[in-house]
Coordinates of N, CA, C and O in Angstrom, one line a residue:
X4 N 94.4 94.8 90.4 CA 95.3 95.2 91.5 C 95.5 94.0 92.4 O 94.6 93.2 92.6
X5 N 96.8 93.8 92.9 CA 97.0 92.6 93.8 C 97.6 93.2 95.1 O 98.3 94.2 95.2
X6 N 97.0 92.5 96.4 CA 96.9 93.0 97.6 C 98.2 91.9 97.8 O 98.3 90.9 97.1
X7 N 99.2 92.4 98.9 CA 100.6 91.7 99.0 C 100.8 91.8 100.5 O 101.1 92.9 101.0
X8 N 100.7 90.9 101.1 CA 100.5 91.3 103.3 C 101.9 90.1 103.5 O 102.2 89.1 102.8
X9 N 102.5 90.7 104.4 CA 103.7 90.1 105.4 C 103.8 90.9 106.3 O 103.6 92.1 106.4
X10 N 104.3 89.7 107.4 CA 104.2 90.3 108.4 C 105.7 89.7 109.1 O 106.1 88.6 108.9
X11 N 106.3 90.7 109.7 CA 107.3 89.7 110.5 C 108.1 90.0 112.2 O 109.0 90.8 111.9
X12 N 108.1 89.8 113.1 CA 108.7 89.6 114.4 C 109.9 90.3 114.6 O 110.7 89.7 114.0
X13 N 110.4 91.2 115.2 CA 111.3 91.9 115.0 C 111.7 92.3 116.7 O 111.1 93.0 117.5
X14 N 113.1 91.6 116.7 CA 113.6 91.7 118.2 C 114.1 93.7 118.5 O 115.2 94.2 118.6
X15 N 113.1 94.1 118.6 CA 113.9 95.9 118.9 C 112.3 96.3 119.1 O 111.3 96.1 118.4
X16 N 112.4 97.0 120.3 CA 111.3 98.1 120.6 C 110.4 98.8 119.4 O 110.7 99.2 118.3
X17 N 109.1 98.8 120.1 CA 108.1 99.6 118.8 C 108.9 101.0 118.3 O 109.1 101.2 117.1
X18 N 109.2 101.7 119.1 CA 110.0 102.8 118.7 C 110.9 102.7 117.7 O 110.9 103.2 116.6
X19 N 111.9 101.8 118.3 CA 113.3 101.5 117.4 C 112.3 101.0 116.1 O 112.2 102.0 115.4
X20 N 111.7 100.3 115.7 CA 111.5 99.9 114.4 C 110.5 101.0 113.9 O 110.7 101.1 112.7
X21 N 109.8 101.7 114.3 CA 108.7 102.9 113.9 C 109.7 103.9 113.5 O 109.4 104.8 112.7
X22 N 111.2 103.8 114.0 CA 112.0 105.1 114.3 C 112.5 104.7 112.5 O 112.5 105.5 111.5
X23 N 112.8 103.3 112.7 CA 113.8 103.2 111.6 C 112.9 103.2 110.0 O 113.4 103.6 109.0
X24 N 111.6 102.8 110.1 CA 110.9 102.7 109.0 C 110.8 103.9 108.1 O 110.7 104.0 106.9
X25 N 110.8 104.9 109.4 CA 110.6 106.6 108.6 C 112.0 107.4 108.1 O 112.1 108.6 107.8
X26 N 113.1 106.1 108.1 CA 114.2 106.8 107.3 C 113.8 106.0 105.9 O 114.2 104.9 105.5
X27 N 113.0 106.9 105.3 CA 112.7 106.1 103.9 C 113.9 106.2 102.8 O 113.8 105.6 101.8
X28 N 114.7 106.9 103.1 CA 116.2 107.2 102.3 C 117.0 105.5 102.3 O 117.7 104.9 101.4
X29 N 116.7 105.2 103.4 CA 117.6 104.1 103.8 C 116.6 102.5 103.2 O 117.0 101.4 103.5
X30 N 115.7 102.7 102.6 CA 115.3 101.3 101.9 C 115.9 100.7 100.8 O 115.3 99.7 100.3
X31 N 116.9 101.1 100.2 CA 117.5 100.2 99.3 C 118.4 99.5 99.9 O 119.1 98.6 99.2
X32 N 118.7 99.9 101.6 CA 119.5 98.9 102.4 C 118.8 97.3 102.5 O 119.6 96.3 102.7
X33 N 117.6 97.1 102.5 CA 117.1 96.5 103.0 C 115.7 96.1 101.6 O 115.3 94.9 101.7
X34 N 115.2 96.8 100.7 CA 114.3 96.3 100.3 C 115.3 96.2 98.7 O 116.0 97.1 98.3
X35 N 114.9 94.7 98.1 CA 115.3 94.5 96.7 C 114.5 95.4 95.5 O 113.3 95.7 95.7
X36 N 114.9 95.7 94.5 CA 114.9 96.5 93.6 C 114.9 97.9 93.7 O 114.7 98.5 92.6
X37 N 115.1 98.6 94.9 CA 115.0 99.9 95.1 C 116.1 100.5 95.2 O 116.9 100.5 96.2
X38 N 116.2 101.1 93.9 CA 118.1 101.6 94.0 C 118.0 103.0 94.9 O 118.9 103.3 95.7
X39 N 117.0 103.6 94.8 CA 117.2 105.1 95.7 C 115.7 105.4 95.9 O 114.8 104.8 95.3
X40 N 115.6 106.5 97.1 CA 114.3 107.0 97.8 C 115.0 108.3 98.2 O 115.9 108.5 99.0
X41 N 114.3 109.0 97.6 CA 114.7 110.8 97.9 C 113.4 111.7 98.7 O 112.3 112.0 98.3
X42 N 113.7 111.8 99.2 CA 112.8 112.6 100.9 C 112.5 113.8 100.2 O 113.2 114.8 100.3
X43 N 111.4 114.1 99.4 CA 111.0 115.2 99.2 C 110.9 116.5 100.3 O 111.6 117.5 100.2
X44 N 109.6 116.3 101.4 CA 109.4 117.0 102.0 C 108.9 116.0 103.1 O 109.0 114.8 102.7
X45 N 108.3 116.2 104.5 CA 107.6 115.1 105.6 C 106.7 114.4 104.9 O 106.7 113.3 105.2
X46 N 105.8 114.9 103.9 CA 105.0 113.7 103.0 C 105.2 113.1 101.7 O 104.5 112.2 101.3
X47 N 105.9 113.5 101.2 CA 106.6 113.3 99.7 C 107.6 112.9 99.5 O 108.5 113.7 99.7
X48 N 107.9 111.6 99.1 CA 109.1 110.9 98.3 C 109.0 110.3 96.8 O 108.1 109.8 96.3
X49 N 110.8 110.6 96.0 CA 110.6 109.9 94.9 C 111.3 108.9 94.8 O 112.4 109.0 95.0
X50 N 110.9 107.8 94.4 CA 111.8 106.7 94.1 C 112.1 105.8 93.0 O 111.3 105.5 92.2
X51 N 113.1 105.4 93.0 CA 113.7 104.9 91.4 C 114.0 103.4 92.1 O 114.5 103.2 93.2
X52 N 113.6 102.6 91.1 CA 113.4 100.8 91.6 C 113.6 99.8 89.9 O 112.9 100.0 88.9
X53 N 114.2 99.1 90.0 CA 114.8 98.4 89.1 C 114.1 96.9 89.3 O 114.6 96.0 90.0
X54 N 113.2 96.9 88.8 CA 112.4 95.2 89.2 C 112.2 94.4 88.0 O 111.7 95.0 87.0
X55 N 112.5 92.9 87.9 CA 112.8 92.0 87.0 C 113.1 93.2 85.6 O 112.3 93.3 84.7
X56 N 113.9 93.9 85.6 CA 114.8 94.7 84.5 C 114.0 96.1 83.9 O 114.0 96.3 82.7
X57 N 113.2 96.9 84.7 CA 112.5 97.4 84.4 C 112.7 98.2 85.6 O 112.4 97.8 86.7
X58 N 113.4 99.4 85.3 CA 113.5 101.4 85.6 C 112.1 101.5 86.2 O 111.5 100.5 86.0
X59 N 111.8 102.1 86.6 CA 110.6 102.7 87.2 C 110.7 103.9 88.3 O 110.8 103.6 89.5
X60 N 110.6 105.3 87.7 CA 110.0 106.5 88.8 C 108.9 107.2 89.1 O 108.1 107.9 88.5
X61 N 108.9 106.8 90.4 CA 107.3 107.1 90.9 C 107.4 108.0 92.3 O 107.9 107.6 93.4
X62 N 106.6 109.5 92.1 CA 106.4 110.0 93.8 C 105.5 109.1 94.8 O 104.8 108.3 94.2
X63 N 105.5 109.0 95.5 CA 104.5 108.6 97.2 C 104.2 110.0 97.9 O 104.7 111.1 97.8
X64 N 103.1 109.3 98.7 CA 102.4 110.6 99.1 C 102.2 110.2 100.8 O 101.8 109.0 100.8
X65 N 102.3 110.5 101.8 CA 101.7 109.7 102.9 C 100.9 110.3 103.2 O 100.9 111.6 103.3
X66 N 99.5 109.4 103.5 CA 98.8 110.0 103.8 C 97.9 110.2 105.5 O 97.1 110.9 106.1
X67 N 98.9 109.0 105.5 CA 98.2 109.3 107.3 C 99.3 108.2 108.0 O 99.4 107.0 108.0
X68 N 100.2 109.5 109.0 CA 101.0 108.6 109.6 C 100.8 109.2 111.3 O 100.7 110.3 111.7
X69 N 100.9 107.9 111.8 CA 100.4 107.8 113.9 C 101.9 107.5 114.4 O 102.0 106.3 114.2
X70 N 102.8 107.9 114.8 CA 103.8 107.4 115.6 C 103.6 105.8 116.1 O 102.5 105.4 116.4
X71 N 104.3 105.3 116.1 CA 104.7 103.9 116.9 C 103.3 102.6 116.6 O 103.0 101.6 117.2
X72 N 102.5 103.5 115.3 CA 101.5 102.6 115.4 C 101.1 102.2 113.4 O 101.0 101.1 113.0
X73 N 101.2 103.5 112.4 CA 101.0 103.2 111.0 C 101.3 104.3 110.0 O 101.0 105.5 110.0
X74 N 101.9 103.7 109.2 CA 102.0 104.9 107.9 C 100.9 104.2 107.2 O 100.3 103.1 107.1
X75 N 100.8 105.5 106.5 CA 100.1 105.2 104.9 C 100.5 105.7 103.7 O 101.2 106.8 103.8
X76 N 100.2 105.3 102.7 CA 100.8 106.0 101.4 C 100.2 105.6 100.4 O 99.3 104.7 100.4
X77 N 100.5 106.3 99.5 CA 100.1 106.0 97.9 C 100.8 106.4 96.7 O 101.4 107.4 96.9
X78 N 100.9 106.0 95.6 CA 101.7 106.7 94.6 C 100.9 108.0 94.2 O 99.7 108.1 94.4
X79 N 101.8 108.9 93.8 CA 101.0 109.8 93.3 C 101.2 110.2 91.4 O 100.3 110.5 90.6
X80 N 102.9 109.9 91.2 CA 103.3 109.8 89.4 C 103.4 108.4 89.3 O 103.3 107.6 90.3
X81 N 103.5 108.2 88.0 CA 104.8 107.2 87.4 C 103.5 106.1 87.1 O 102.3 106.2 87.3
X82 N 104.2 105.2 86.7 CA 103.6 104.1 85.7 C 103.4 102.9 86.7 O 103.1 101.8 86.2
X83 N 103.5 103.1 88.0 CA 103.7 102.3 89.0 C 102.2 102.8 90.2 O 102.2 103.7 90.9
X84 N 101.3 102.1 90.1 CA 100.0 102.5 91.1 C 100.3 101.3 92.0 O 100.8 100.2 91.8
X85 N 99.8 102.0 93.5 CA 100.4 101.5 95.0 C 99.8 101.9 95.4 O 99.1 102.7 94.7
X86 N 99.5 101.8 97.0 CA 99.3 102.1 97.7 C 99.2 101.1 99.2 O 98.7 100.0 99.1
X87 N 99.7 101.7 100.5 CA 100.0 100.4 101.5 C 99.7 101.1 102.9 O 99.7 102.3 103.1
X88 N 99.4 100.3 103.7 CA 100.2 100.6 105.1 C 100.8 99.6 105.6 O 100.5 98.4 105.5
X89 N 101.9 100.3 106.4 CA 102.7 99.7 107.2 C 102.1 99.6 108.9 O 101.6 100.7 109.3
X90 N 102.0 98.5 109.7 CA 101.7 99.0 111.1 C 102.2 98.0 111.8 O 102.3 96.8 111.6
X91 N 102.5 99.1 113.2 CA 104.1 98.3 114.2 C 103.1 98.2 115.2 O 102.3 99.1 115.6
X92 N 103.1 96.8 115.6 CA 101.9 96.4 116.8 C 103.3 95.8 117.9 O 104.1 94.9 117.6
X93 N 103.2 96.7 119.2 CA 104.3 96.4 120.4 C 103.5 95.0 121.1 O 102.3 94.9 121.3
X94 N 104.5 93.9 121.5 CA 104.6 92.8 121.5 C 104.7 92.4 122.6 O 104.0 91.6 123.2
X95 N 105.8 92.9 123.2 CA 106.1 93.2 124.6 C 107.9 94.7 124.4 O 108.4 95.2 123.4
X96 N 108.2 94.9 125.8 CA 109.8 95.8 125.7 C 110.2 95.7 124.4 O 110.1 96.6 123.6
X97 N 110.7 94.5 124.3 CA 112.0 94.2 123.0 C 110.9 93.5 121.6 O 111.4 93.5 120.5
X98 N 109.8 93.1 121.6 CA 109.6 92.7 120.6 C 108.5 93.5 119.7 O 107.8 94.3 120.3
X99 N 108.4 93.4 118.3 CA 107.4 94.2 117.5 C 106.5 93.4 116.1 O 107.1 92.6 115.3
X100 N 105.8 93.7 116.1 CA 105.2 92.9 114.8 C 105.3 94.2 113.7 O 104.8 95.3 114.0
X101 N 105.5 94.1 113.1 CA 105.9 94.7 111.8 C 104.4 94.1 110.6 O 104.0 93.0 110.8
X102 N 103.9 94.6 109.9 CA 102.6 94.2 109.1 C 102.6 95.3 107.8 O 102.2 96.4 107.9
X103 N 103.2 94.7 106.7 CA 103.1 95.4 105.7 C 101.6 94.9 105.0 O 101.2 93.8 105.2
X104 N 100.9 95.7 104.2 CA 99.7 95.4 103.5 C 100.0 95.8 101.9 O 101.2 95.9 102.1
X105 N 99.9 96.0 101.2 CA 100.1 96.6 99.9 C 99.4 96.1 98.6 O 99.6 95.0 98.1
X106 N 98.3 97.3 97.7 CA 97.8 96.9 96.7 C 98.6 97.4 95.3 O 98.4 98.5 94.8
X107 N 99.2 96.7 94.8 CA 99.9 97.0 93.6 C 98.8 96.5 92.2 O 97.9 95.7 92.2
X108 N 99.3 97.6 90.9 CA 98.8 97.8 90.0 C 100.0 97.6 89.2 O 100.4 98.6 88.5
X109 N 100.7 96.6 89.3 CA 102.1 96.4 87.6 C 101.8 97.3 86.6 O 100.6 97.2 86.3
X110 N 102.2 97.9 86.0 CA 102.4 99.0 84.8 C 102.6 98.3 83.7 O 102.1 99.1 82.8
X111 N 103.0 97.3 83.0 CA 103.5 97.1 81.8 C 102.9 94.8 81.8 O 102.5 93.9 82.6
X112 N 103.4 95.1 80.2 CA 102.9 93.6 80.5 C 104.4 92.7 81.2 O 104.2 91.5 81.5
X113 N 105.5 93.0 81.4 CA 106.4 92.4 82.5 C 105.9 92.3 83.5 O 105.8 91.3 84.2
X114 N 105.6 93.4 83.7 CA 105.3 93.4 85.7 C 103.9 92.7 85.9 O 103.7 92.0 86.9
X115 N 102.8 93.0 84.8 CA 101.9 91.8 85.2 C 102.0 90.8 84.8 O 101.0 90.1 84.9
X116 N 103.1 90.1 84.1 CA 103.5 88.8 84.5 C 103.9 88.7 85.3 O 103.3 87.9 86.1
X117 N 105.0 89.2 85.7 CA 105.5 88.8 86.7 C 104.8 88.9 88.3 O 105.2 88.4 89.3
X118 N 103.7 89.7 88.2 CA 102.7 90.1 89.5 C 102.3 88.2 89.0 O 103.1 87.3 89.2
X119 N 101.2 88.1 88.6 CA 100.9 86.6 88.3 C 101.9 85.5 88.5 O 101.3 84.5 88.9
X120 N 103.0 85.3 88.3 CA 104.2 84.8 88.5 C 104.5 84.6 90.3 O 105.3 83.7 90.6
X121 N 103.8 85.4 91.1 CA 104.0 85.3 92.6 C 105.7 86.8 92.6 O 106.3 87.2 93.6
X122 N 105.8 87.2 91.6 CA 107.7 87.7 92.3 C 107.0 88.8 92.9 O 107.2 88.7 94.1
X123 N 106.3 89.8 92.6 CA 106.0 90.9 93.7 C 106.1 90.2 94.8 O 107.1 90.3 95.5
X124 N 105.1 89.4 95.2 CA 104.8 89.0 96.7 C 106.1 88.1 97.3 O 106.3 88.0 98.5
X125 N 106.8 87.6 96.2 CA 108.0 87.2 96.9 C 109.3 88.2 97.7 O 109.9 88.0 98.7
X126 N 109.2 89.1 96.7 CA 110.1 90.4 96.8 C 109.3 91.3 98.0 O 110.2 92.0 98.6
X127 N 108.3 91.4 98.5 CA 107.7 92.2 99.5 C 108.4 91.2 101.0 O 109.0 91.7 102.0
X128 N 108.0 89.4 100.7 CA 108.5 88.7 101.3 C 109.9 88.6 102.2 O 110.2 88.3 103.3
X129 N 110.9 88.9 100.7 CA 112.3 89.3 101.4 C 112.5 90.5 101.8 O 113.5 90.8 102.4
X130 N 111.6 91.4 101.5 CA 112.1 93.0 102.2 C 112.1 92.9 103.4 O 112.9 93.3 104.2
X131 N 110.5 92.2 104.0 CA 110.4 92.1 105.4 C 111.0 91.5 105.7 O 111.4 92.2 106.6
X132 N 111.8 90.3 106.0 CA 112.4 89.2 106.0 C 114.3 90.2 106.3 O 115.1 90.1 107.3
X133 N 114.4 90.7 105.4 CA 116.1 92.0 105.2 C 115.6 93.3 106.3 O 116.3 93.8 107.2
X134 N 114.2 93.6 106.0 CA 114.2 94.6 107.0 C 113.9 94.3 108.5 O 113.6 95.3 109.2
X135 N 114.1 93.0 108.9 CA 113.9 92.3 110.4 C 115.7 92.4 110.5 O 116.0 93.4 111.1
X136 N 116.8 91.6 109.8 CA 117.5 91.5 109.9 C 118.3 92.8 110.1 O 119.3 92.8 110.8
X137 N 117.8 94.1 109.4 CA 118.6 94.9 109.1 C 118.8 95.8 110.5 O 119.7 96.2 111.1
X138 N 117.8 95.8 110.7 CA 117.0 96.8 112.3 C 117.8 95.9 113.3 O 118.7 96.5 113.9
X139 N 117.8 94.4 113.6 CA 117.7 93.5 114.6 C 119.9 94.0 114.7 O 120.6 94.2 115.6
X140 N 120.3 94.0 113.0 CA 121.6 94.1 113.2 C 122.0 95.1 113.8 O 123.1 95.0 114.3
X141 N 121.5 96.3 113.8 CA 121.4 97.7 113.9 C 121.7 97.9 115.4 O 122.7 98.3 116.1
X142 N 120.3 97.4 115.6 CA 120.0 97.5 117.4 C 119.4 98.7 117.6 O 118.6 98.8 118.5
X143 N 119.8 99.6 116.9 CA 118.8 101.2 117.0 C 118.4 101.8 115.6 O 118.9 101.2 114.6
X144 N 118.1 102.4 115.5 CA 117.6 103.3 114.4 C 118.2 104.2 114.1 O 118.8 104.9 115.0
X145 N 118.4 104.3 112.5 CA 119.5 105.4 112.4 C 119.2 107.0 112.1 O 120.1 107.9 111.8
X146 N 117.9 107.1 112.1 CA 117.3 108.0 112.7 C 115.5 108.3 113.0 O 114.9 107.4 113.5
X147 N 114.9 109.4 112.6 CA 113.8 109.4 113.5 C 112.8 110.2 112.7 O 113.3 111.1 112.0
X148 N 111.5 110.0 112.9 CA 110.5 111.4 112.7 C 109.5 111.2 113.3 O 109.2 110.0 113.2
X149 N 108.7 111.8 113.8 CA 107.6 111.7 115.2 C 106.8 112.0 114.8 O 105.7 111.7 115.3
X150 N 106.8 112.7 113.5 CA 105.3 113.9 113.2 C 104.0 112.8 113.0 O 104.1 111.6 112.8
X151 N 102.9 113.4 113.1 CA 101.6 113.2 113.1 C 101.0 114.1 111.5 O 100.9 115.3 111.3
X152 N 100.7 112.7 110.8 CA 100.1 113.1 109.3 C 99.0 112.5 109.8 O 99.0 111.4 110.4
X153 N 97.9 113.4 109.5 CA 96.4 112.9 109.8 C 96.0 112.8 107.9 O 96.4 113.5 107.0
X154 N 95.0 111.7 107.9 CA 93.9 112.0 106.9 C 93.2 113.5 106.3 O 93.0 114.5 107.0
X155 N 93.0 113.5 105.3 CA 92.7 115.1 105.0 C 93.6 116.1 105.0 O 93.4 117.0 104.2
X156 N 94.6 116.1 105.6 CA 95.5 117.4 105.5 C 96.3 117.3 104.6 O 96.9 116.4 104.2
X157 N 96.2 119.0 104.1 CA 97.1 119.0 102.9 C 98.4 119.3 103.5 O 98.5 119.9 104.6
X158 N 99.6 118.9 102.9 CA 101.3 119.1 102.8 C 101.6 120.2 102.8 O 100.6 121.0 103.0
X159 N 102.4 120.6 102.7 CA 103.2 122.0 101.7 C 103.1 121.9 100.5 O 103.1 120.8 99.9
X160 N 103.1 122.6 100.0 CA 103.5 122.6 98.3 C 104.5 122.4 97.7 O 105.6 123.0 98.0
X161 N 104.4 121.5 96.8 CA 105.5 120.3 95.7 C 106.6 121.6 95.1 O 107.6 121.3 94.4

């Protein structure tokens, strides 16, 4: 498993960027190989991602999200093992640090070449990099979710 950290500066309030990360529908604006992200339920999403030419569908699970401070997640199908947090540390009014962490497990022998090859970590690189630009272009969030996912609790049912 390869651990993947970027971090990046983002001119828009902890809010606005906490606001916009939890529209997970909207990351193929902004993150490379991810053609779609379908919002199951408040903790469940599936997503379909096209990386160095290789399909891949996989559910996420979150498992512990704090308002204006960290998500967490993990895969839960698919040939694709993950798991990350995201956390927005406020900087001052207008500024945010953004800190992605992420342990990937490539599925196939492409993707662990290409994990060895540096492209995951480069591709995590430009998401943060597209998702500063994308927010900063924005100026607000195009929408929102507040809830509190603690550790241990179970969801609704799938």
């Amino acid at each position: 498993m390869s651990t993947v950290k970027e971090a990046v500066e983002v001119e828009v309030p902890v809010r606005t960027a906490y606001n916009q990360w939890t529209q997970f529908e909207e990351f193929p604006n902004f993150m490379g190989g991810v053609e779609e992200v379908r919002q199951l339920d408040d903790r469940h999403n599936h997503w379909t991602t096209k990386i160095v030419g290789i399909r891949r569908e996989f559910d996420t699970e979150i498992i512990d999200q704090l308002p204006d401070e960290r998500i967490t997640w993990r895969t839960t199908t698919g040939d694709s093992r993950q798991k990350g947090t995201v956390r927005f540390q406020r900087l001052d009014d207008t500024h945010t640090r953004v800190e992605l962490v992420m342990d990937v497990e490539p599925g196939g022998a492409v993707e662990k070449a290409a994990d060895m090859l540096g492209v995951i970590e480069r591709r995590v690189k430009g998401d943060m990099r597209r998702f500063k630009d994308y927010i900063e272009h924005r100026g607000s969030e195009s929408g929102a979710w507040r809830g509190r996912i603690k550790p241990g609790e179970s969801g609704p049912p799938r």
